[in-house]
Short mmCIF file of C-alpha atoms and ligand atoms in Angstrom, two decimals:
data_model
loop_
_atom_site.label_atom_id
_atom_site.label_comp_id
_atom_site.label_asym_id
_atom_site.label_seq_id
_atom_site.Cartn_x
_atom_site.Cartn_y
_atom_site.Cartn_z
CA MET D 1 0.02 0.41 -0.24
CA THR D 2 1.43 3.26 -1.26
CA LEU D 3 0.13 6.13 0.18
CA HIS D 4 -1.05 9.80 -1.22
CA ASN D 5 -3.44 12.53 -0.66
CA SER D 6 -5.34 11.52 -4.05
CA THR D 7 -8.51 13.49 -5.54
CA SER D 8 -10.28 12.60 -8.29
CA SER D 9 -8.15 14.84 -10.52
CA ASP D 10 -5.57 11.80 -10.39
CA ALA D 11 -7.68 10.25 -13.15
CA GLN D 12 -7.70 13.14 -15.60
CA VAL D 13 -5.39 11.62 -18.78
CA THR D 14 -4.52 15.21 -20.01
CA PRO D 15 -1.63 17.15 -17.61
CA LYS D 16 -3.19 20.22 -16.45
CA LYS D 17 -0.55 22.78 -15.99
CA THR D 18 -0.57 23.76 -12.11
CA ALA D 19 1.33 26.41 -10.18
CA LEU D 20 4.40 23.78 -10.40
CA ASP D 21 5.25 23.59 -13.53
CA GLN D 22 8.57 25.45 -13.12
CA LEU D 23 9.35 24.97 -9.56
CA SER D 24 12.80 23.33 -8.85
CA SER D 25 12.11 22.99 -4.96
CA ASN D 26 13.29 20.00 -3.33
CA ALA D 27 10.35 19.89 -1.82
CA VAL D 28 8.46 18.87 -4.65
CA ASP D 29 10.25 15.99 -4.68
CA VAL D 30 10.74 14.94 -0.95
CA PRO D 31 8.05 12.81 -0.10
CA PRO D 32 5.46 13.78 2.65
CA SER D 33 5.55 12.48 5.98
CA ILE D 34 3.43 8.82 5.32
CA THR D 35 2.87 8.72 9.23
CA ARG D 36 1.14 12.32 8.80
CA VAL D 37 -0.60 11.20 5.71
CA LEU D 38 -2.21 8.13 7.66
CA ALA D 39 -2.93 10.55 11.02
CA ASN D 40 -4.92 12.85 8.95
CA LYS D 41 -6.90 9.98 6.74
CA ALA D 42 -7.69 9.28 10.95
CA MET D 43 -8.32 12.38 12.50
CA GLY D 44 -12.14 12.45 13.72
CA ILE D 45 -12.25 8.66 14.65
CA GLU D 46 -14.42 8.23 17.44
CA GLY D 47 -12.03 6.64 20.31
CA LEU D 48 -8.83 6.24 18.38
CA ILE D 49 -6.26 5.62 20.72
CA PRO D 50 -3.15 7.39 18.71
CA LEU D 51 0.62 5.87 19.36
CA TRP D 52 2.01 7.22 16.47
CA PHE D 53 3.62 10.46 17.81
CA GLY D 54 5.97 11.25 19.67
CA GLU D 55 5.30 13.61 23.19
CA PRO D 56 5.09 12.72 26.33
CA ASN D 57 1.19 12.57 27.73
CA GLN D 58 2.15 14.88 30.68
CA PRO D 59 0.84 18.59 30.23
CA THR D 60 3.79 21.10 30.49
CA PRO D 61 4.26 21.51 34.67
CA LYS D 62 2.13 24.60 35.72
CA PHE D 63 5.42 26.41 36.65
CA ILE D 64 6.65 26.77 33.13
CA CYS D 65 3.11 27.64 32.09
CA ASP D 66 2.91 30.35 34.96
CA GLU D 67 6.29 31.85 34.10
CA ALA D 68 5.23 32.42 30.01
CA ALA D 69 1.80 33.76 31.31
CA ARG D 70 3.48 36.28 33.51
CA ALA D 71 5.97 37.10 31.06
CA MET D 72 3.50 37.66 28.59
CA GLN D 73 1.68 39.94 31.01
CA ASN D 74 5.03 41.76 31.57
CA GLY D 75 5.68 42.84 27.95
CA GLU D 76 7.70 40.40 26.57
CA THR D 77 6.02 40.18 23.63
CA PHE D 78 8.47 42.02 21.05
CA TYR D 79 11.65 40.61 18.83
CA ALA D 80 14.50 39.50 20.98
CA GLU D 81 18.32 38.29 20.44
CA GLY D 82 19.07 36.38 17.30
CA LEU D 83 21.28 33.73 19.27
CA GLY D 84 18.53 33.42 22.43
CA ARG D 85 17.94 35.61 25.47
CA PRO D 86 21.32 36.38 27.54
CA PHE D 87 20.03 34.73 30.67
CA LEU D 88 18.66 31.66 28.83
CA ARG D 89 21.64 30.71 26.70
CA GLN D 90 23.68 31.33 30.47
CA ALA D 91 21.11 29.07 32.02
CA ILE D 92 21.34 26.26 29.33
CA ALA D 93 25.38 26.74 29.46
CA ASP D 94 24.91 26.15 33.22
CA TYR D 95 22.70 22.89 32.76
CA SER D 96 25.14 21.37 29.77
CA SER D 97 27.90 22.48 31.94
CA ARG D 98 26.17 20.78 35.51
CA ILE D 99 25.12 17.70 33.74
CA TYR D 100 27.77 16.89 31.72
CA ASN D 101 30.74 17.89 34.03
CA THR D 102 32.09 20.33 31.80
CA GLU D 103 32.95 23.81 30.98
CA ILE D 104 30.38 24.86 28.02
CA PRO D 105 30.41 28.76 27.59
CA SER D 106 27.30 30.26 27.40
CA GLU D 107 28.87 32.31 23.79
CA ARG D 108 28.31 28.43 22.22
CA ILE D 109 25.05 28.28 22.37
CA ALA D 110 22.35 29.47 19.81
CA VAL D 111 18.80 29.42 21.33
CA THR D 112 16.44 27.99 18.28
CA VAL D 113 12.25 28.02 17.64
CA SER D 114 12.47 23.76 18.14
CA GLY D 115 14.98 20.86 17.77
CA GLY D 116 13.58 20.51 13.56
CA ASN D 117 14.78 24.11 13.52
CA ALA D 118 17.90 23.63 14.89
CA ILE D 119 18.69 20.53 12.88
CA ASN D 120 17.70 22.90 9.60
CA LEU D 121 20.19 25.64 10.99
CA ALA D 122 22.53 23.14 11.47
CA PHE D 123 22.39 21.91 8.19
CA GLN D 124 21.80 25.18 6.01
CA ALA D 125 25.33 25.97 7.44
CA LEU D 126 27.11 23.02 6.57
CA LEU D 127 26.28 22.05 3.42
CA LYS D 128 26.33 22.56 -0.23
CA PRO D 129 24.01 21.37 -2.93
CA GLY D 130 25.54 17.79 -3.55
CA ASP D 131 27.20 17.50 -0.39
CA LYS D 132 26.73 13.85 1.19
CA VAL D 133 25.52 13.34 4.81
CA ALA D 134 25.80 10.04 6.21
CA THR D 135 23.31 8.81 8.86
CA ILE D 136 22.32 5.60 10.72
CA THR D 137 18.39 4.11 9.79
CA PRO D 138 16.22 3.37 11.47
CA ALA D 139 15.90 6.95 11.98
CA PHE D 140 13.57 9.76 12.61
CA PRO D 141 11.74 10.96 9.50
CA ASN D 142 12.64 14.26 9.62
CA LEU D 143 16.43 13.22 10.18
CA LEU D 144 15.94 12.15 6.48
CA ARG D 145 13.98 14.63 4.90
CA ILE D 146 15.86 17.73 6.03
CA PRO D 147 19.30 17.04 4.49
CA GLN D 148 17.18 15.97 1.43
CA LEU D 149 15.65 19.50 1.38
CA GLN D 150 18.95 21.09 1.29
CA SER D 151 19.92 19.09 -2.20
CA ALA D 152 22.21 17.03 -0.01
CA GLU D 153 22.34 12.96 -0.69
CA LEU D 154 22.07 10.85 1.87
CA ILE D 155 24.60 7.53 2.75
CA CYS D 156 22.04 5.20 5.14
CA HIS D 157 23.95 2.71 7.43
CA ALA D 158 21.23 0.55 9.07
CA LEU D 159 22.03 -0.63 12.88
CA ASP D 160 21.98 -4.36 13.61
CA ILE D 161 20.47 -6.47 15.74
CA VAL D 162 23.17 -8.70 18.22
CA GLU D 163 21.31 -10.77 20.73
CA GLY D 164 18.08 -8.97 20.75
CA LYS D 165 19.55 -5.55 21.09
CA TRP D 166 20.42 -2.81 18.37
CA SER D 167 23.66 -2.64 17.65
CA LEU D 168 26.30 -0.10 15.42
CA ASP D 169 29.09 -1.72 13.28
CA ILE D 170 30.83 1.53 13.97
CA ASP D 171 33.69 0.72 11.59
CA ALA D 172 31.07 -0.19 8.81
CA PHE D 173 29.50 2.73 9.24
CA ILE D 174 32.77 5.05 9.01
CA GLU D 175 33.52 3.21 5.80
CA SER D 176 30.71 4.26 4.51
CA ALA D 177 30.89 8.28 5.41
CA ALA D 178 34.24 8.56 3.94
CA GLU D 179 33.09 10.88 1.31
CA ALA D 180 30.18 12.50 3.45
CA LYS D 181 30.80 16.48 4.32
CA ALA D 182 28.75 15.37 7.62
CA VAL D 183 27.38 12.71 9.85
CA LEU D 184 24.08 12.56 11.29
CA ILE D 185 23.90 10.96 14.80
CA ASN D 186 20.60 10.74 16.99
CA SER D 187 21.27 9.33 20.03
CA PRO D 188 19.19 7.93 22.25
CA SER D 189 17.68 6.99 18.85
CA ASN D 190 13.75 7.61 17.83
CA PRO D 191 12.61 5.06 16.67
CA THR D 192 14.85 2.34 18.24
CA GLY D 193 15.94 4.00 21.26
CA TRP D 194 19.64 2.23 20.60
CA THR D 195 22.00 4.53 22.69
CA MET D 196 25.61 5.30 21.46
CA THR D 197 28.40 4.46 24.38
CA SER D 198 31.06 6.89 25.49
CA GLU D 199 33.65 5.17 24.27
CA GLN D 200 31.80 4.88 20.94
CA GLN D 201 31.36 8.63 20.68
CA ARG D 202 34.83 9.26 21.70
CA TYR D 203 36.06 6.51 18.89
CA LEU D 204 33.47 8.14 16.29
CA LEU D 205 34.57 11.69 17.05
CA ASP D 206 38.48 10.73 16.79
CA GLU D 207 38.18 9.36 13.35
CA LEU D 208 35.58 12.13 11.72
CA ARG D 209 38.46 14.54 13.17
CA SER D 210 40.89 12.62 11.25
CA ARG D 211 38.91 12.54 8.18
CA ASN D 212 37.75 16.52 8.36
CA ILE D 213 33.99 15.37 8.55
CA TRP D 214 31.40 17.13 10.66
CA LEU D 215 29.34 15.73 12.88
CA ILE D 216 25.98 16.78 13.69
CA ALA D 217 24.50 15.16 17.35
CA ASP D 218 20.68 14.88 18.02
CA GLU D 219 20.42 14.13 21.73
CA VAL D 220 16.76 15.29 22.09
CA TYR D 221 16.17 12.45 24.55
CA SER D 222 19.05 12.78 25.96
CA ARG D 223 17.07 12.96 29.14
CA THR D 224 14.50 10.34 28.38
CA THR D 225 16.14 7.47 29.88
CA PHE D 226 14.57 4.70 32.14
CA ASP D 227 16.76 5.34 35.34
CA ASN D 228 16.62 9.18 35.51
CA SER D 229 20.60 9.10 33.84
CA VAL D 230 21.54 11.48 31.47
CA ALA D 231 22.40 9.32 27.80
CA PRO D 232 25.85 9.92 27.14
CA SER D 233 27.16 13.10 25.00
CA PHE D 234 29.27 14.05 22.69
CA LEU D 235 30.28 17.18 24.77
CA GLU D 236 31.17 15.02 26.98
CA VAL D 237 34.10 14.07 24.74
CA SER D 238 34.78 17.06 22.95
CA GLN D 239 37.11 20.09 22.54
CA PRO D 240 35.30 23.46 21.58
CA GLU D 241 36.54 23.48 18.40
CA ASP D 242 35.47 19.96 17.06
CA LYS D 243 33.33 20.04 14.43
CA LEU D 244 30.72 19.15 16.20
CA ILE D 245 26.89 20.51 16.14
CA VAL D 246 24.86 19.04 19.11
CA VAL D 247 21.04 20.18 18.61
CA ASN D 248 19.00 19.63 21.32
CA SER D 249 15.10 20.74 22.53
CA PHE D 250 12.52 21.75 25.39
CA SER D 251 10.21 19.32 23.69
CA LYS D 252 10.67 15.84 25.35
CA SER D 253 12.17 16.11 28.48
CA TRP D 254 10.51 19.22 29.71
CA ALA D 255 6.97 17.59 27.97
CA MET D 256 7.08 20.95 25.96
CA THR D 257 6.17 19.82 22.03
CA GLY D 258 3.63 22.55 21.25
CA TRP D 259 6.03 26.02 22.64
CA ARG D 260 8.70 24.94 19.98
CA LEU D 261 12.08 25.75 21.65
CA GLY D 262 15.52 24.21 21.47
CA TRP D 263 19.22 24.84 21.26
CA LEU D 264 22.34 24.33 19.77
CA THR D 265 25.98 24.07 21.28
CA LEU D 266 28.40 25.29 18.63
CA PRO D 267 32.12 25.84 18.21
CA PRO D 268 32.55 29.21 18.41
CA SER D 269 33.54 30.18 15.54
CA LEU D 270 30.63 28.98 13.86
CA VAL D 271 27.96 30.84 15.92
CA PRO D 272 27.93 34.34 13.81
CA THR D 273 27.24 32.14 10.76
CA ILE D 274 23.89 30.43 12.46
CA GLU D 275 23.10 33.87 14.01
CA LYS D 276 22.41 35.66 10.16
CA ILE D 277 20.33 32.27 9.35
CA MET D 278 18.19 32.50 12.91
CA GLU D 279 18.29 36.61 11.20
CA PHE D 280 17.35 35.68 7.77
CA SER D 281 14.97 33.22 8.82
CA VAL D 282 12.92 33.31 12.13
CA ALA D 283 14.88 36.39 13.40
CA CYS D 284 14.52 35.19 16.83
CA ALA D 285 12.88 32.77 19.39
CA PRO D 286 9.38 33.77 21.40
CA PRO D 287 10.94 35.81 24.44
CA PHE D 288 8.06 34.74 26.73
CA VAL D 289 8.51 31.24 25.76
CA GLN D 290 12.50 31.50 26.84
CA ARG D 291 11.65 33.32 29.84
CA ALA D 292 9.63 29.90 30.40
CA ALA D 293 12.41 28.04 29.58
CA VAL D 294 14.55 29.13 32.42
CA VAL D 295 12.54 28.16 35.01
CA ALA D 296 12.06 24.49 33.77
CA ILE D 297 15.81 23.98 33.00
CA GLU D 298 16.30 25.39 36.42
CA GLN D 299 13.41 23.58 38.26
CA GLY D 300 12.78 20.55 36.09
CA GLU D 301 14.56 18.36 37.69
CA ALA D 302 11.88 16.66 39.86
CA PHE D 303 9.64 16.58 36.42
CA ILE D 304 12.02 15.09 34.32
CA GLN D 305 12.72 11.88 37.38
CA GLN D 306 8.94 11.31 37.39
CA SER D 307 8.52 11.27 34.15
CA SER D 308 11.85 8.57 33.58
CA GLU D 309 9.66 6.49 36.29
CA ASN D 310 6.64 6.57 34.57
CA TYR D 311 8.47 5.79 31.01
CA HIS D 312 10.24 2.68 32.78
CA LEU D 313 7.04 1.13 34.32
CA ALA D 314 5.36 1.59 30.12
CA LYS D 315 8.35 0.34 28.57
CA GLU D 316 8.27 -2.75 30.95
CA LYS D 317 4.70 -2.92 30.18
CA VAL D 318 4.66 -2.85 26.55
CA SER D 319 8.07 -5.17 25.90
CA GLN D 320 6.57 -7.80 28.10
CA THR D 321 2.95 -7.87 26.50
CA LEU D 322 4.78 -7.78 23.03
CA ALA D 323 7.28 -10.81 24.24
CA ARG D 324 4.42 -12.70 24.87
CA TYR D 325 3.79 -13.28 21.10
CA SER D 326 5.23 -15.44 18.92
CA ALA D 327 5.09 -13.32 15.78
CA VAL D 328 6.10 -10.15 17.10
CA GLU D 329 10.10 -9.29 17.51
CA CYS D 330 10.86 -6.50 20.15
CA PRO D 331 14.49 -5.67 20.40
CA GLU D 332 15.65 -4.17 23.78
CA ILE D 333 14.49 -0.61 24.26
CA GLU D 334 17.40 1.13 26.04
CA ALA D 335 15.82 4.48 25.90
CA THR D 336 13.45 7.40 24.45
CA PHE D 337 9.75 6.19 25.00
CA TYR D 338 9.18 4.44 22.04
CA ALA D 339 8.52 0.19 21.37
CA PHE D 340 10.10 -0.32 17.95
CA PHE D 341 9.07 -4.14 16.54
CA ARG D 342 8.56 -6.26 13.96
CA ILE D 343 5.58 -8.34 12.86
CA PRO D 344 7.65 -10.67 10.78
CA ALA D 345 4.76 -12.21 8.94
CA ILE D 346 3.86 -8.42 8.25
CA LYS D 347 4.68 -7.40 4.48
CA ASP D 348 3.05 -4.11 4.23
CA SER D 349 3.15 -2.35 7.37
CA ILE D 350 0.80 0.78 5.99
CA ALA D 351 -2.03 -1.78 5.03
CA PHE D 352 -1.30 -3.14 8.38
CA SER D 353 -0.93 0.36 10.04
CA GLN D 354 -4.29 1.44 8.11
CA LEU D 355 -6.63 -2.22 9.52
CA LEU D 356 -5.19 -1.07 13.11
CA ILE D 357 -6.80 2.65 12.67
CA ASP D 358 -9.75 0.95 11.28
CA GLU D 359 -10.50 -2.30 13.20
CA ALA D 360 -8.64 -1.90 16.67
CA LYS D 361 -9.04 1.79 16.69
CA VAL D 362 -4.99 1.59 17.70
CA GLY D 363 -2.67 3.90 15.81
CA LEU D 364 1.05 3.37 15.14
CA ALA D 365 3.18 4.28 13.14
CA PRO D 366 4.59 2.22 10.39
CA GLY D 367 8.28 1.11 10.12
CA GLU D 368 8.80 2.54 6.10
CA ALA D 369 8.56 5.92 7.65
CA PHE D 370 11.72 5.41 9.58
CA GLY D 371 13.67 3.08 7.03
CA ALA D 372 13.20 0.27 8.65
CA PRO D 373 15.59 -2.34 7.56
CA SER D 374 13.05 -4.84 6.76
CA ASN D 375 9.21 -5.73 6.31
CA GLY D 376 6.74 -5.00 9.12
CA TRP D 377 8.06 -2.84 11.41
CA PHE D 378 6.09 -0.58 13.57
CA ARG D 379 6.79 2.10 16.26
CA LEU D 380 4.86 2.45 19.27
CA CYS D 381 4.80 5.14 21.45
CA PHE D 382 4.38 4.39 25.18
CA ALA D 383 4.23 7.99 26.90
CA GLN D 384 0.58 7.42 28.06
CA THR D 385 -1.22 6.57 31.26
CA PRO D 386 -1.06 2.40 32.14
CA GLU D 387 -4.57 2.92 32.02
CA VAL D 388 -4.65 4.14 28.02
CA LEU D 389 -1.57 1.22 27.22
CA ASP D 390 -3.62 -1.41 28.97
CA GLN D 391 -6.24 -0.62 26.58
CA ALA D 392 -4.65 -0.26 23.39
CA LEU D 393 -2.66 -3.34 23.74
CA ALA D 394 -5.96 -5.46 24.84
CA ARG D 395 -7.51 -3.79 21.27
CA LEU D 396 -3.99 -4.90 19.62
CA ASP D 397 -4.06 -8.52 20.70
CA HIS D 398 -6.63 -10.08 18.27
CA TYR D 399 -4.12 -9.17 15.22
CA LEU D 400 -0.71 -9.84 17.10
CA LYS D 401 -1.95 -13.52 18.10
CA ASP D 402 -1.59 -14.59 14.39
CA PRO D 403 -0.99 -12.03 11.95
CA ALA D 404 0.23 -14.09 9.01
CA ARG D 405 -3.97 -14.58 8.65
CA PHE D 406 -4.51 -10.71 7.50
CA ASN D 407 -2.74 -11.49 4.27
CA LEU D 408 -1.09 -8.25 4.22
C1 PLP G 501 15.13 12.83 17.31
C2 PLP G 501 14.66 13.78 16.98
N1 PLP G 501 14.81 14.92 16.67
C3 PLP G 501 14.45 16.21 16.41
C4 PLP G 501 12.78 16.22 16.83
C5 PLP G 501 12.29 17.16 16.72
O1 PLP G 501 11.98 18.13 18.37
P1 PLP G 501 11.60 19.39 18.59
O2 PLP G 501 11.30 19.75 16.89
O3 PLP G 501 10.09 19.36 18.66
O4 PLP G 501 12.16 19.72 19.47
C6 PLP G 501 12.49 15.01 17.42
C7 PLP G 501 10.81 15.15 17.31
O5 PLP G 501 10.15 14.04 17.74
C8 PLP G 501 13.06 13.83 17.39
O6 PLP G 501 12.65 12.67 17.54
#
């Protein structure tokens, strides 16, 4: 099953001249988000349990909302500095220095309008058309599409599964990246939860240094761990002028997906370039959101700890339930709030996802969206209450018992 937003005009034989006929934008050719197309079609289905998108189920903590409201009422509703309010850059620098036990000065921080915006800025700064970007799959779809939007060529290296765990053949990956201008690593990874060790990070960075290749590290799940630990960061094993750009976001750790705020940690020499791109694109992040972000980062540890405990329980529930089905394979989930599992009997995961929407009323993201290594993969976001998860898993039971009979 392929997905597109079809209309009756698809059937017309004579090509119609449209507004697009002279467009050369890469966006025309980049495929739409598979999950988004499925979800849009399912909008309004009563009682559907949506486990396809990746966001915390908790509301943003009240103390963060209150601070934003206060800032708005105090008139913090105008343009601000392109690289971010100085007090937020300082708070992020202090936070990074604290959790990574290293010295990160505020001059290396650029506040961005989300993690997604941060990744776009990083690639805009680095890439020329035709440059190659090497990355690891399965991957968050945006990480594959953002470089393509900038006319880059992707080199994808698939993770292996070794003894039920996601595993990277790091030398093979480095070899595949020989021609790349930049390497993009997302750890902990959406959708697999695979997390790079500190030793692997040190080794990779050393190798890339000697080959003069940039590294973009997407660390937006750095606090989405199951034991309230901080995932290893490239910031712990690098020098300020390494060709390293680290992406982070307020979305996941502080349950602020709708606030659209993130940050970059940059080599000092790249900061003026990023500042220019910010200026000529979004100008700045909203100042009242930045004010709220300061309290999030300074007073949010208890919330992160509580979330970590909740995700741990949810992960146990989902992985133990999936393990009961002989038709389902779910590699160990090291971090994040996703189960990425396979039903080998299913060849068309988009069609099976559609069946689950229509009949079970559960929304899963099909593995195709993430460049899954083979057929029959699905991502389930378990950032949900135990009650909702129980209900969703009960609805899936009928479909996981003997999936081959659906002939999909
Ligand atoms: C791996 C990864 N990077 C970046 C983002 C972007 O996060 P945001 O733009 O909400 O900060 C996401 C969101 O799902 C993600 O999963």
